[in-house]
Short mmCIF file of C-alpha atoms in Angstrom, two decimals:
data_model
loop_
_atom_site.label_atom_id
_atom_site.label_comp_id
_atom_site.label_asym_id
_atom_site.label_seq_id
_atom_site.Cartn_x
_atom_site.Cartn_y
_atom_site.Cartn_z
CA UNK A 45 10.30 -8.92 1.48
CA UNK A 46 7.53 -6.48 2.84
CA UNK A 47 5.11 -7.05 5.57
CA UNK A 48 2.12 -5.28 6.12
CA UNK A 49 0.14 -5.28 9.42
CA UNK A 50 -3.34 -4.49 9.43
CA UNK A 51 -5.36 -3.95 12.94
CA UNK A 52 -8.09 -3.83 14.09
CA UNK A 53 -9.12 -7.46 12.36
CA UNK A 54 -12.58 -6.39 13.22
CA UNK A 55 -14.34 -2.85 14.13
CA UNK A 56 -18.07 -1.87 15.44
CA UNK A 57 -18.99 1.47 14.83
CA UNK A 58 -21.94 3.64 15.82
CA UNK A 59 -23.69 4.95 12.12
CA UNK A 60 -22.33 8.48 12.07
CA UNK A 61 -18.93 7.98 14.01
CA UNK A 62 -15.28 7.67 12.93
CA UNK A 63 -13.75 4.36 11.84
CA UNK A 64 -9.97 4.02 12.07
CA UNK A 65 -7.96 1.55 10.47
CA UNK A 66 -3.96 1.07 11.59
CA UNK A 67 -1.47 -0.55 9.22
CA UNK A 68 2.20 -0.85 9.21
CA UNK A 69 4.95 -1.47 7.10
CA UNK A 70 8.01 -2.97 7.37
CA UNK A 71 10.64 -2.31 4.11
CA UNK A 72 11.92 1.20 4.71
CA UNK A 73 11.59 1.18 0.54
CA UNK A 74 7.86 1.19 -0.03
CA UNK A 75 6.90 4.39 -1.18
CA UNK A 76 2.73 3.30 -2.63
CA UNK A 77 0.42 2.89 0.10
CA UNK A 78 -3.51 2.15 -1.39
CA UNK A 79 -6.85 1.12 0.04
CA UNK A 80 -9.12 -1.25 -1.26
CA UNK A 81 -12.53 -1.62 -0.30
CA UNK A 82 -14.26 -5.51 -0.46
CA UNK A 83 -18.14 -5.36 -0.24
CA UNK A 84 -19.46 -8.98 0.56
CA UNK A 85 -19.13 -11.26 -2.44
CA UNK A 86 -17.51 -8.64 -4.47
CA UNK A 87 -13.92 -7.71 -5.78
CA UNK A 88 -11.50 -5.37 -3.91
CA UNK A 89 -11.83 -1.89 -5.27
CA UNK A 90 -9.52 1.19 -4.71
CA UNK A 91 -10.61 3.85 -2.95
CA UNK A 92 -7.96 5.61 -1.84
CA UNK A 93 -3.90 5.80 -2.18
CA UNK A 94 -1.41 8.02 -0.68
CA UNK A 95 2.37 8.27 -1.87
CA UNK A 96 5.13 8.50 0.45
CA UNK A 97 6.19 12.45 -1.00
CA UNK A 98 2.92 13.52 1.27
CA UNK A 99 1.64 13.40 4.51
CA UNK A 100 -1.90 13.37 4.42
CA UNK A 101 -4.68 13.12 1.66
CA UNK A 102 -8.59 13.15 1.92
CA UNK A 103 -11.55 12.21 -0.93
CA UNK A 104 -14.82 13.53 1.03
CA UNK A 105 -15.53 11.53 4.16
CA UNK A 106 -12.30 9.20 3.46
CA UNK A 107 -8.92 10.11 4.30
CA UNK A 108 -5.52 8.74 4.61
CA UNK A 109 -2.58 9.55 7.16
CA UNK A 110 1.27 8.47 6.37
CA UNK A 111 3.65 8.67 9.01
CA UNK A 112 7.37 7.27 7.51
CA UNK A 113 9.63 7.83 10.25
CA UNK A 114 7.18 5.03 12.56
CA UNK A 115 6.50 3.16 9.18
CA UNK A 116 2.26 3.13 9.47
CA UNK A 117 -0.50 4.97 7.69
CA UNK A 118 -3.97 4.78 8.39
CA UNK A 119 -7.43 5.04 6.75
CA UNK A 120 -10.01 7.43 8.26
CA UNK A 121 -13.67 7.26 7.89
CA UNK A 122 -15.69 10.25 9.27
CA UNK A 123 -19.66 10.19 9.39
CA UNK A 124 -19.80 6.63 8.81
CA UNK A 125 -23.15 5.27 6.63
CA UNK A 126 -24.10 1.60 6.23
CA UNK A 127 -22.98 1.47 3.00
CA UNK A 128 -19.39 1.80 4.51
CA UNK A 129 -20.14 -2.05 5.92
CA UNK A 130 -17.26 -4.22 4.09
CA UNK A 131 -13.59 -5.07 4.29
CA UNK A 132 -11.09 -2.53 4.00
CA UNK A 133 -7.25 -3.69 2.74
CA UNK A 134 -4.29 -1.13 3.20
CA UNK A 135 -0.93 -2.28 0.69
CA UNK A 136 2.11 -1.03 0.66
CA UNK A 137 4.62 -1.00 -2.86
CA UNK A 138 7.92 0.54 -3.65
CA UNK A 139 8.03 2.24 -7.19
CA UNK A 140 5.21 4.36 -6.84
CA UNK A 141 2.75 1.25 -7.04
CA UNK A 142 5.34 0.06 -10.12
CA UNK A 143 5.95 -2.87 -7.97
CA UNK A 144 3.68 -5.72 -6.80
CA UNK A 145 1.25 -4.63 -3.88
CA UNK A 146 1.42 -6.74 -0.41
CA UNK A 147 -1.74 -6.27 1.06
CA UNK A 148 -2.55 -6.26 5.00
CA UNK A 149 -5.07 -9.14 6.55
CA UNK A 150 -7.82 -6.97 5.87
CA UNK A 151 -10.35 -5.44 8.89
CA UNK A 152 -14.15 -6.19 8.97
CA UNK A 153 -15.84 -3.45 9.43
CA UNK A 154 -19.43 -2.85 10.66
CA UNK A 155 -21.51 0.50 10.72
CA UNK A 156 -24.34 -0.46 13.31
CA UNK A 157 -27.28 2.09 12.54
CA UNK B 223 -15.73 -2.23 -21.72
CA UNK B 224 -15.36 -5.03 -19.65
CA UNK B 225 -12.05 -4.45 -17.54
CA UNK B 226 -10.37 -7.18 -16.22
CA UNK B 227 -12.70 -11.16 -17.01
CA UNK B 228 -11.70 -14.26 -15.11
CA UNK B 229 -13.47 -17.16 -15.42
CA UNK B 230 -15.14 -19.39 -14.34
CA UNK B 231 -16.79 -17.87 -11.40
CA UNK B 232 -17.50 -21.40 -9.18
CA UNK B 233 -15.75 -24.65 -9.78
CA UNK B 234 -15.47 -28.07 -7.68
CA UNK B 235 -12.13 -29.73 -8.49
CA UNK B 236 -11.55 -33.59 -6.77
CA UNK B 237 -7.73 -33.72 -5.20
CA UNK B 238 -5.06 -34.55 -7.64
CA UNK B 239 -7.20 -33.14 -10.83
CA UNK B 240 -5.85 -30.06 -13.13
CA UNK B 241 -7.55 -26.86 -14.01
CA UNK B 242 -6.62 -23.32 -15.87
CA UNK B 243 -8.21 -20.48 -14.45
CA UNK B 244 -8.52 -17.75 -17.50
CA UNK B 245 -8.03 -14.18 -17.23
CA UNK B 246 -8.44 -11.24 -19.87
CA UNK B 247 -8.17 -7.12 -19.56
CA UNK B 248 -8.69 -4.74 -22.31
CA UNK B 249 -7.10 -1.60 -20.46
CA UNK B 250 -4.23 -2.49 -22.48
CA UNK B 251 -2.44 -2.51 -18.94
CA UNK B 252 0.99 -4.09 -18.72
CA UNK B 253 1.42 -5.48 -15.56
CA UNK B 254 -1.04 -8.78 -14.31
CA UNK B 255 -1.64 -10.61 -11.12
CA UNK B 256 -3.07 -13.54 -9.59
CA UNK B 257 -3.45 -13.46 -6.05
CA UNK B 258 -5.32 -15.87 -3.79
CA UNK B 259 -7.86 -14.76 -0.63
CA UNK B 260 -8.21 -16.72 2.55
CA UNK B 261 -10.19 -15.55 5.62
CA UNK B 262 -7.96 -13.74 7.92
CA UNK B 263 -5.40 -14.22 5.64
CA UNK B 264 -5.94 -11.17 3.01
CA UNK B 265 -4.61 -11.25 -0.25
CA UNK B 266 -1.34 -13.08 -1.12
CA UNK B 267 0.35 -13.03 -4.39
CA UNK B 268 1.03 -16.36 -6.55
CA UNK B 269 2.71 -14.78 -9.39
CA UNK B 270 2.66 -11.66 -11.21
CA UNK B 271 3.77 -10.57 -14.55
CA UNK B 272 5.32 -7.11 -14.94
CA UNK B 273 5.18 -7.46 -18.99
CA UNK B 274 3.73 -9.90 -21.74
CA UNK B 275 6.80 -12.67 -21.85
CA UNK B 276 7.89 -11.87 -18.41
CA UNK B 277 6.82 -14.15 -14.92
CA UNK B 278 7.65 -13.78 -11.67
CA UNK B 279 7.08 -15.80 -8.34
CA UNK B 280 5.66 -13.89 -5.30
CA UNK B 281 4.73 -14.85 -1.87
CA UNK B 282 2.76 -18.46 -2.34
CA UNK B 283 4.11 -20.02 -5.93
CA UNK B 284 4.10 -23.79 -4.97
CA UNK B 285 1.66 -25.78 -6.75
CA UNK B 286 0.94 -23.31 -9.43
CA UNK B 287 1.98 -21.79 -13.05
CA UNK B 288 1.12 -19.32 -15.08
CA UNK B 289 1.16 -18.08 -18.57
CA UNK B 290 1.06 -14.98 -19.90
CA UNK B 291 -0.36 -15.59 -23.30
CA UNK B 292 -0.28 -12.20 -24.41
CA UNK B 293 -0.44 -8.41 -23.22
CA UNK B 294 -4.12 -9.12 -22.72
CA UNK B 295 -3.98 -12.39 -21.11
CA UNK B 296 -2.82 -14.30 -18.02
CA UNK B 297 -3.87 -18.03 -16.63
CA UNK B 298 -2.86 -19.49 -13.90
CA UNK B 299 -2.86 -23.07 -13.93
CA UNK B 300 -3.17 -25.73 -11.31
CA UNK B 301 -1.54 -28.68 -11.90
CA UNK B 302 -2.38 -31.62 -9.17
CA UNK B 303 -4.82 -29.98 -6.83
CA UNK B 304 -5.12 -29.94 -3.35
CA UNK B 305 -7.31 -29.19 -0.72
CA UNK B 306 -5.16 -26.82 0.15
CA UNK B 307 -5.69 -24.72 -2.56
CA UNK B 308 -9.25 -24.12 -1.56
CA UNK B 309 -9.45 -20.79 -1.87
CA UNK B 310 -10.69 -17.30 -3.76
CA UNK B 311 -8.61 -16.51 -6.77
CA UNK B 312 -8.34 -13.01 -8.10
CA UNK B 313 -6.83 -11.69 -10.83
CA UNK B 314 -6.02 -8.19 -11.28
CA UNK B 315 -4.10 -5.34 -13.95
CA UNK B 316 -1.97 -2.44 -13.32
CA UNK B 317 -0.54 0.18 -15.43
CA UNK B 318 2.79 1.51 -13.81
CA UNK B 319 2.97 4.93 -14.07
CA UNK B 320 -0.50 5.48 -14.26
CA UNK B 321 -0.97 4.94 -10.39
CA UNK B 322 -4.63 4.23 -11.10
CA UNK B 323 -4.08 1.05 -8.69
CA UNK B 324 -5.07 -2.35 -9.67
CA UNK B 325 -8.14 -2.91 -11.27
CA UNK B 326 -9.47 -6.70 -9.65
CA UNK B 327 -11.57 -9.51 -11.70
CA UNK B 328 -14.59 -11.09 -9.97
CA UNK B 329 -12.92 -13.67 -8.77
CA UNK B 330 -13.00 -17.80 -9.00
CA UNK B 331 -14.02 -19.26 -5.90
CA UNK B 332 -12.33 -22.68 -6.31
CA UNK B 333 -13.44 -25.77 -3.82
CA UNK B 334 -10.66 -28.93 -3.79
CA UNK B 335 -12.23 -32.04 -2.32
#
């Protein structure tokens, strides 16, 4: 079955800088690659996805890379605010998010103002 | 309109006891998930059901079943509990095709003792 890597586990960032987030895949097949976004004491919510027919695709200060030749896509955060404090998920899915998501260990992350 | 309802929120189960942990959507979504959250763990899936009448086993079935009542409706059910099993439980919908991404409940946060 698919495994998804997720690193860093946890990330500092100064308010205003870039957070990146690293995942990688491992079944060749997965074609569905979302982000969800866990505030403290709340319930995952997506905020981005990417499919594997494109490279690249952004939503404001989010944006999300897909490289399928190394298997790994990332999640970038530009101009970072507190409110971007929470755990961030990457998934992976074949079938165009058709089939069941397996989700990465997640990675804490921290604006610091 | 609600989304996706799980209850209860909190329960306190002694070792060996049963429980049913209830979940509802009204996104008339066909796909439904129950996945389990430990720290530094993410999110692994018990068991999902791609239609109403249809279950599947994912990554962590042992110790639980599930139902899928109807289109709207999907319990998971804990037969002998252990402390083991301590853990978050979320359910979530999907609509394949739709590639909206799953749409999470609020989660149970279930203690074994």
């Amino acid at each position: 079955g698919e495994n998804v890597e997720q690193h860093p586990s946890t990330l500092s960032v100064q308010e205003g800088d870039s957070a990146v987030i690293k995942c990688t895949y491992s079944d060749s097949a997965s074609n569905y690659f979302p982000w969800y976004k866990q505030e403290l004491g709340k319930r995952p919510q997506l905020i981005i996805d990417i499919r594997s027919n494109v490279g690249e695709k952004k939503d404001q200060r989010i944006a999300v890379t897909l490289n399928k030749t190394a298997k790994h896509f990332s999640l970038h955060i530009t101009e970072t605010q507190p409110e971007d404090s929470a755990v961030y998920f990457c998934a992976a899915s074949t079938d165009f998010g058709n089939e069941k998501l397996t989700f990465g260990t997640g990675t804490r992350l921290t604006i610091i103002p | 309109n609600a989304g996706v309802t799980q209850t209860p929120k909190f329960q306190v189960l002694k070792t060996g006891q049963s429980m049913t942990l209830q979940c509802a959507q009204d996104m008339n979504h066909n796909s439904m998930y129950w996945y389990r959250q430990d720290p530094g763990m993410g999110l692994r899936l018990i068991y999902y059901s791609a239609s109403e009448g249809t279950t599947d086993k994912g990554e962590v079935p042992n110790g639980y079943n599930v139902s899928r009542l109807n289109k709207r409706e999907f319990s998971l059910r804990l037969e002998s509990a252990a402390p083991s099993q301590t853990s978050v439980y979320f359910c979530a919908s999907s609509e394949p095709d739709r590639n909206y991404g799953y749409t999470f409940g609020s989660g149970t946060r279930l203690t074994v003792v």
